[in-house]
């Protein structure tokens, strides 16, 4: 069952769908992305200082999809890009793609991982997917998590002090 709280034209999703939509706040930009492999790579929470700043929050909740499996259903021409590497621990350049109308950060592309879109879970139109298929699998940069935010440990999300093994299986140990 889909749970669409902010209806937008062309919304797709559902528990059995292998694709779903993510839309900016104003509805001008929308992408259709895979919810399963091979196009879906991983989902995670990031506490790095760069994510603190870019989200104006204490962490970012993200999912990664392969660009070649993702379609811009509308508004690709409405995306504004901003790139920099000064706050990225790896030194890679991170290119941010924002809606030029409402400012929603739709996705990021790292020079270290070309062909992958680091997309915001909060842009997904079907809220049920946030608790099922796209629920974060790991939490990275827990060393940078603020003390008053307990993190995602109780949700059985695996924590890593720095960058986690995105898209890779965990070692054979329990959460």
mmCIF file of C-alpha atoms in Angstrom:
data_model
loop_
_atom_site.group_PDB
_atom_site.id
_atom_site.type_symbol
_atom_site.label_atom_id
_atom_site.label_comp_id
_atom_site.label_asym_id
_atom_site.label_seq_id
_atom_site.Cartn_x
_atom_site.Cartn_y
_atom_site.Cartn_z
ATOM 1 C CA UNK A 1 0.000 0.000 0.000
ATOM 2 C CA UNK A 2 1.319 3.435 -0.899
ATOM 3 C CA UNK A 3 1.234 6.340 1.518
ATOM 4 C CA UNK A 4 1.460 9.562 -0.473
ATOM 5 C CA UNK A 5 1.143 12.553 1.864
ATOM 6 C CA UNK A 6 2.107 15.268 -0.614
ATOM 7 C CA UNK A 7 0.399 14.273 -3.873
ATOM 8 C CA UNK A 8 2.133 15.314 -7.056
ATOM 9 C CA UNK A 9 1.376 14.576 -10.696
ATOM 10 C CA UNK A 10 2.890 11.319 -11.943
ATOM 11 C CA UNK A 11 3.684 9.841 -8.529
ATOM 12 C CA UNK A 12 4.699 6.175 -8.568
ATOM 13 C CA UNK A 13 5.558 3.722 -5.828
ATOM 14 C CA UNK A 14 4.082 0.900 -3.791
ATOM 15 C CA UNK A 15 5.499 -2.151 -2.036
ATOM 16 C CA UNK A 16 5.622 -4.267 -5.192
ATOM 17 C CA UNK A 17 6.855 -1.552 -7.549
ATOM 18 C CA UNK A 18 10.384 -1.863 -8.855
ATOM 19 C CA UNK A 19 10.420 1.893 -9.557
ATOM 20 C CA UNK A 20 9.182 4.915 -7.639
ATOM 21 C CA UNK A 21 9.243 8.687 -7.892
ATOM 22 C CA UNK A 22 11.031 11.378 -5.912
ATOM 23 C CA UNK A 23 9.808 14.951 -6.244
ATOM 24 C CA UNK A 24 11.011 18.315 -4.986
ATOM 25 C CA UNK A 25 8.882 20.325 -2.555
ATOM 26 C CA UNK A 26 7.208 22.477 -5.224
ATOM 27 C CA UNK A 27 6.747 19.626 -7.717
ATOM 28 C CA UNK A 28 8.795 21.191 -10.528
ATOM 29 C CA UNK A 29 11.458 18.414 -10.509
ATOM 30 C CA UNK A 30 10.691 14.701 -10.419
ATOM 31 C CA UNK A 31 12.776 11.592 -11.010
ATOM 32 C CA UNK A 32 11.745 7.970 -11.501
ATOM 33 C CA UNK A 33 14.259 5.707 -9.763
ATOM 34 C CA UNK A 34 14.757 1.947 -9.230
ATOM 35 C CA UNK A 35 13.838 0.450 -5.850
ATOM 36 C CA UNK A 36 15.664 -2.830 -6.494
ATOM 37 C CA UNK A 37 18.997 -4.028 -7.842
ATOM 38 C CA UNK A 38 20.702 -3.657 -10.223
ATOM 39 C CA UNK A 39 19.795 0.064 -10.314
ATOM 40 C CA UNK A 40 19.308 0.510 -6.568
ATOM 41 C CA UNK A 41 22.672 0.490 -4.740
ATOM 42 C CA UNK A 42 22.116 1.260 -1.033
ATOM 43 C CA UNK A 43 20.514 3.517 1.589
ATOM 44 C CA UNK A 44 22.199 5.203 4.530
ATOM 45 C CA UNK A 45 22.294 7.934 7.138
ATOM 46 C CA UNK A 46 25.290 10.259 7.075
ATOM 47 C CA UNK A 47 26.506 12.381 9.995
ATOM 48 C CA UNK A 48 29.533 13.957 8.287
ATOM 49 C CA UNK A 49 30.046 17.696 8.645
ATOM 50 C CA UNK A 50 29.335 18.224 4.952
ATOM 51 C CA UNK A 51 25.895 16.605 5.308
ATOM 52 C CA UNK A 52 25.251 18.748 8.400
ATOM 53 C CA UNK A 53 25.740 21.888 6.326
ATOM 54 C CA UNK A 54 24.090 20.835 3.053
ATOM 55 C CA UNK A 55 20.914 19.690 4.843
ATOM 56 C CA UNK A 56 20.888 22.414 7.519
ATOM 57 C CA UNK A 57 20.277 19.514 9.902
ATOM 58 C CA UNK A 58 22.215 17.043 12.040
ATOM 59 C CA UNK A 59 22.329 14.249 9.452
ATOM 60 C CA UNK A 60 21.253 13.315 5.954
ATOM 61 C CA UNK A 61 19.175 10.276 4.998
ATOM 62 C CA UNK A 62 20.211 9.139 1.539
ATOM 63 C CA UNK A 63 19.812 6.420 -1.032
ATOM 64 C CA UNK A 64 22.072 5.679 -3.965
ATOM 65 C CA UNK A 65 20.875 4.729 -7.428
ATOM 66 C CA UNK A 66 22.703 4.213 -10.694
ATOM 67 C CA UNK A 67 22.125 7.188 -12.960
ATOM 68 C CA UNK A 68 21.591 5.009 -16.042
ATOM 69 C CA UNK A 69 18.507 3.449 -14.390
ATOM 70 C CA UNK A 70 17.042 6.807 -13.345
ATOM 71 C CA UNK A 71 14.772 9.006 -15.472
ATOM 72 C CA UNK A 72 14.021 12.697 -15.049
ATOM 73 C CA UNK A 73 10.250 12.694 -15.595
ATOM 74 C CA UNK A 74 10.109 16.482 -15.379
ATOM 75 C CA UNK A 75 12.132 19.533 -14.502
ATOM 76 C CA UNK A 76 15.680 18.448 -15.367
ATOM 77 C CA UNK A 77 16.092 21.925 -16.871
ATOM 78 C CA UNK A 78 15.034 23.398 -13.509
ATOM 79 C CA UNK A 79 18.007 21.886 -11.661
ATOM 80 C CA UNK A 80 20.769 24.222 -10.517
ATOM 81 C CA UNK A 81 24.217 22.755 -9.844
ATOM 82 C CA UNK A 82 26.764 23.710 -7.229
ATOM 83 C CA UNK A 83 30.022 21.776 -6.800
ATOM 84 C CA UNK A 84 32.868 21.947 -4.279
ATOM 85 C CA UNK A 85 35.379 19.722 -2.493
ATOM 86 C CA UNK A 86 36.479 21.840 0.491
ATOM 87 C CA UNK A 87 34.216 20.111 3.047
ATOM 88 C CA UNK A 88 34.375 16.567 1.627
ATOM 89 C CA UNK A 89 36.615 14.336 3.792
ATOM 90 C CA UNK A 90 37.702 12.212 0.802
ATOM 91 C CA UNK A 91 38.681 15.298 -1.207
ATOM 92 C CA UNK A 92 36.274 14.311 -3.989
ATOM 93 C CA UNK A 93 34.207 17.031 -5.612
ATOM 94 C CA UNK A 94 30.526 16.789 -4.717
ATOM 95 C CA UNK A 95 28.113 18.227 -7.276
ATOM 96 C CA UNK A 96 24.752 19.176 -5.772
ATOM 97 C CA UNK A 97 21.582 19.334 -7.890
ATOM 98 C CA UNK A 98 18.914 21.666 -6.448
ATOM 99 C CA UNK A 99 15.470 22.626 -7.724
ATOM 100 C CA UNK A 100 15.900 26.223 -8.913
ATOM 101 C CA UNK A 101 12.307 27.022 -7.907
ATOM 102 C CA UNK A 102 12.022 25.740 -4.301
ATOM 103 C CA UNK A 103 15.643 24.893 -3.415
ATOM 104 C CA UNK A 104 15.132 21.183 -2.659
ATOM 105 C CA UNK A 105 18.366 19.208 -2.914
ATOM 106 C CA UNK A 106 17.354 16.338 -5.198
ATOM 107 C CA UNK A 107 20.676 14.510 -5.437
ATOM 108 C CA UNK A 108 24.439 14.740 -5.318
ATOM 109 C CA UNK A 109 27.096 13.242 -7.589
ATOM 110 C CA UNK A 110 30.582 12.530 -6.221
ATOM 111 C CA UNK A 111 33.613 12.670 -8.521
ATOM 112 C CA UNK A 112 34.759 9.529 -6.704
ATOM 113 C CA UNK A 113 31.610 7.616 -7.713
ATOM 114 C CA UNK A 114 30.631 8.736 -11.218
ATOM 115 C CA UNK A 115 27.347 7.373 -12.505
ATOM 116 C CA UNK A 116 25.769 7.206 -9.037
ATOM 117 C CA UNK A 117 23.138 9.608 -7.709
ATOM 118 C CA UNK A 118 23.131 10.177 -3.947
ATOM 119 C CA UNK A 119 19.471 11.033 -3.507
ATOM 120 C CA UNK A 120 17.585 12.273 -0.438
ATOM 121 C CA UNK A 121 15.156 9.800 1.136
ATOM 122 C CA UNK A 122 12.881 12.715 2.061
ATOM 123 C CA UNK A 123 12.151 13.400 -1.613
ATOM 124 C CA UNK A 124 10.527 9.973 -2.129
ATOM 125 C CA UNK A 125 6.815 10.400 -2.837
ATOM 126 C CA UNK A 126 5.658 7.095 -1.303
ATOM 127 C CA UNK A 127 6.400 7.468 2.418
ATOM 128 C CA UNK A 128 5.979 3.699 3.001
ATOM 129 C CA UNK A 129 9.121 3.078 0.955
ATOM 130 C CA UNK A 130 11.085 5.036 3.582
ATOM 131 C CA UNK A 131 10.176 2.363 6.142
ATOM 132 C CA UNK A 132 10.541 -0.642 3.854
ATOM 133 C CA UNK A 133 12.628 -0.925 0.679
ATOM 134 C CA UNK A 134 14.535 2.348 1.097
ATOM 135 C CA UNK A 135 14.974 2.250 4.892
ATOM 136 C CA UNK A 136 18.599 3.127 5.702
ATOM 137 C CA UNK A 137 20.815 0.047 5.926
ATOM 138 C CA UNK A 138 23.775 1.750 7.561
ATOM 139 C CA UNK A 139 24.786 4.911 9.377
ATOM 140 C CA UNK A 140 28.162 6.465 8.627
ATOM 141 C CA UNK A 141 30.320 9.034 10.362
ATOM 142 C CA UNK A 142 28.818 8.179 13.750
ATOM 143 C CA UNK A 143 31.943 9.828 15.194
ATOM 144 C CA UNK A 144 30.461 13.145 13.977
ATOM 145 C CA UNK A 145 26.954 12.511 15.305
ATOM 146 C CA UNK A 146 25.815 15.135 17.807
ATOM 147 C CA UNK A 147 25.526 13.772 21.352
ATOM 148 C CA UNK A 148 21.831 14.614 21.759
ATOM 149 C CA UNK A 149 20.851 12.613 18.648
ATOM 150 C CA UNK A 150 20.810 8.891 19.476
ATOM 151 C CA UNK A 151 21.174 7.852 15.847
ATOM 152 C CA UNK A 152 19.524 4.925 14.166
ATOM 153 C CA UNK A 153 20.906 2.103 16.319
ATOM 154 C CA UNK A 154 17.516 1.019 17.633
ATOM 155 C CA UNK A 155 16.279 0.649 14.069
ATOM 156 C CA UNK A 156 18.934 -2.062 13.543
ATOM 157 C CA UNK A 157 20.987 0.171 11.274
ATOM 158 C CA UNK A 158 24.692 -0.674 11.349
ATOM 159 C CA UNK A 159 26.959 2.225 12.428
ATOM 160 C CA UNK A 160 30.428 3.071 11.088
ATOM 161 C CA UNK A 161 32.891 5.644 12.491
ATOM 162 C CA UNK A 162 33.708 6.945 8.988
ATOM 163 C CA UNK A 163 32.489 6.020 5.507
ATOM 164 C CA UNK A 164 30.576 2.737 5.482
ATOM 165 C CA UNK A 165 30.734 -0.082 2.904
ATOM 166 C CA UNK A 166 27.987 1.322 0.676
ATOM 167 C CA UNK A 167 26.625 -1.255 -1.740
ATOM 168 C CA UNK A 168 28.737 -3.997 -0.160
ATOM 169 C CA UNK A 169 27.669 -6.826 2.161
ATOM 170 C CA UNK A 170 28.562 -6.560 5.831
ATOM 171 C CA UNK A 171 31.052 -8.870 7.470
ATOM 172 C CA UNK A 172 29.557 -11.981 9.116
ATOM 173 C CA UNK A 173 28.726 -10.480 12.492
ATOM 174 C CA UNK A 174 25.494 -9.501 14.124
ATOM 175 C CA UNK A 175 24.171 -5.982 14.412
#
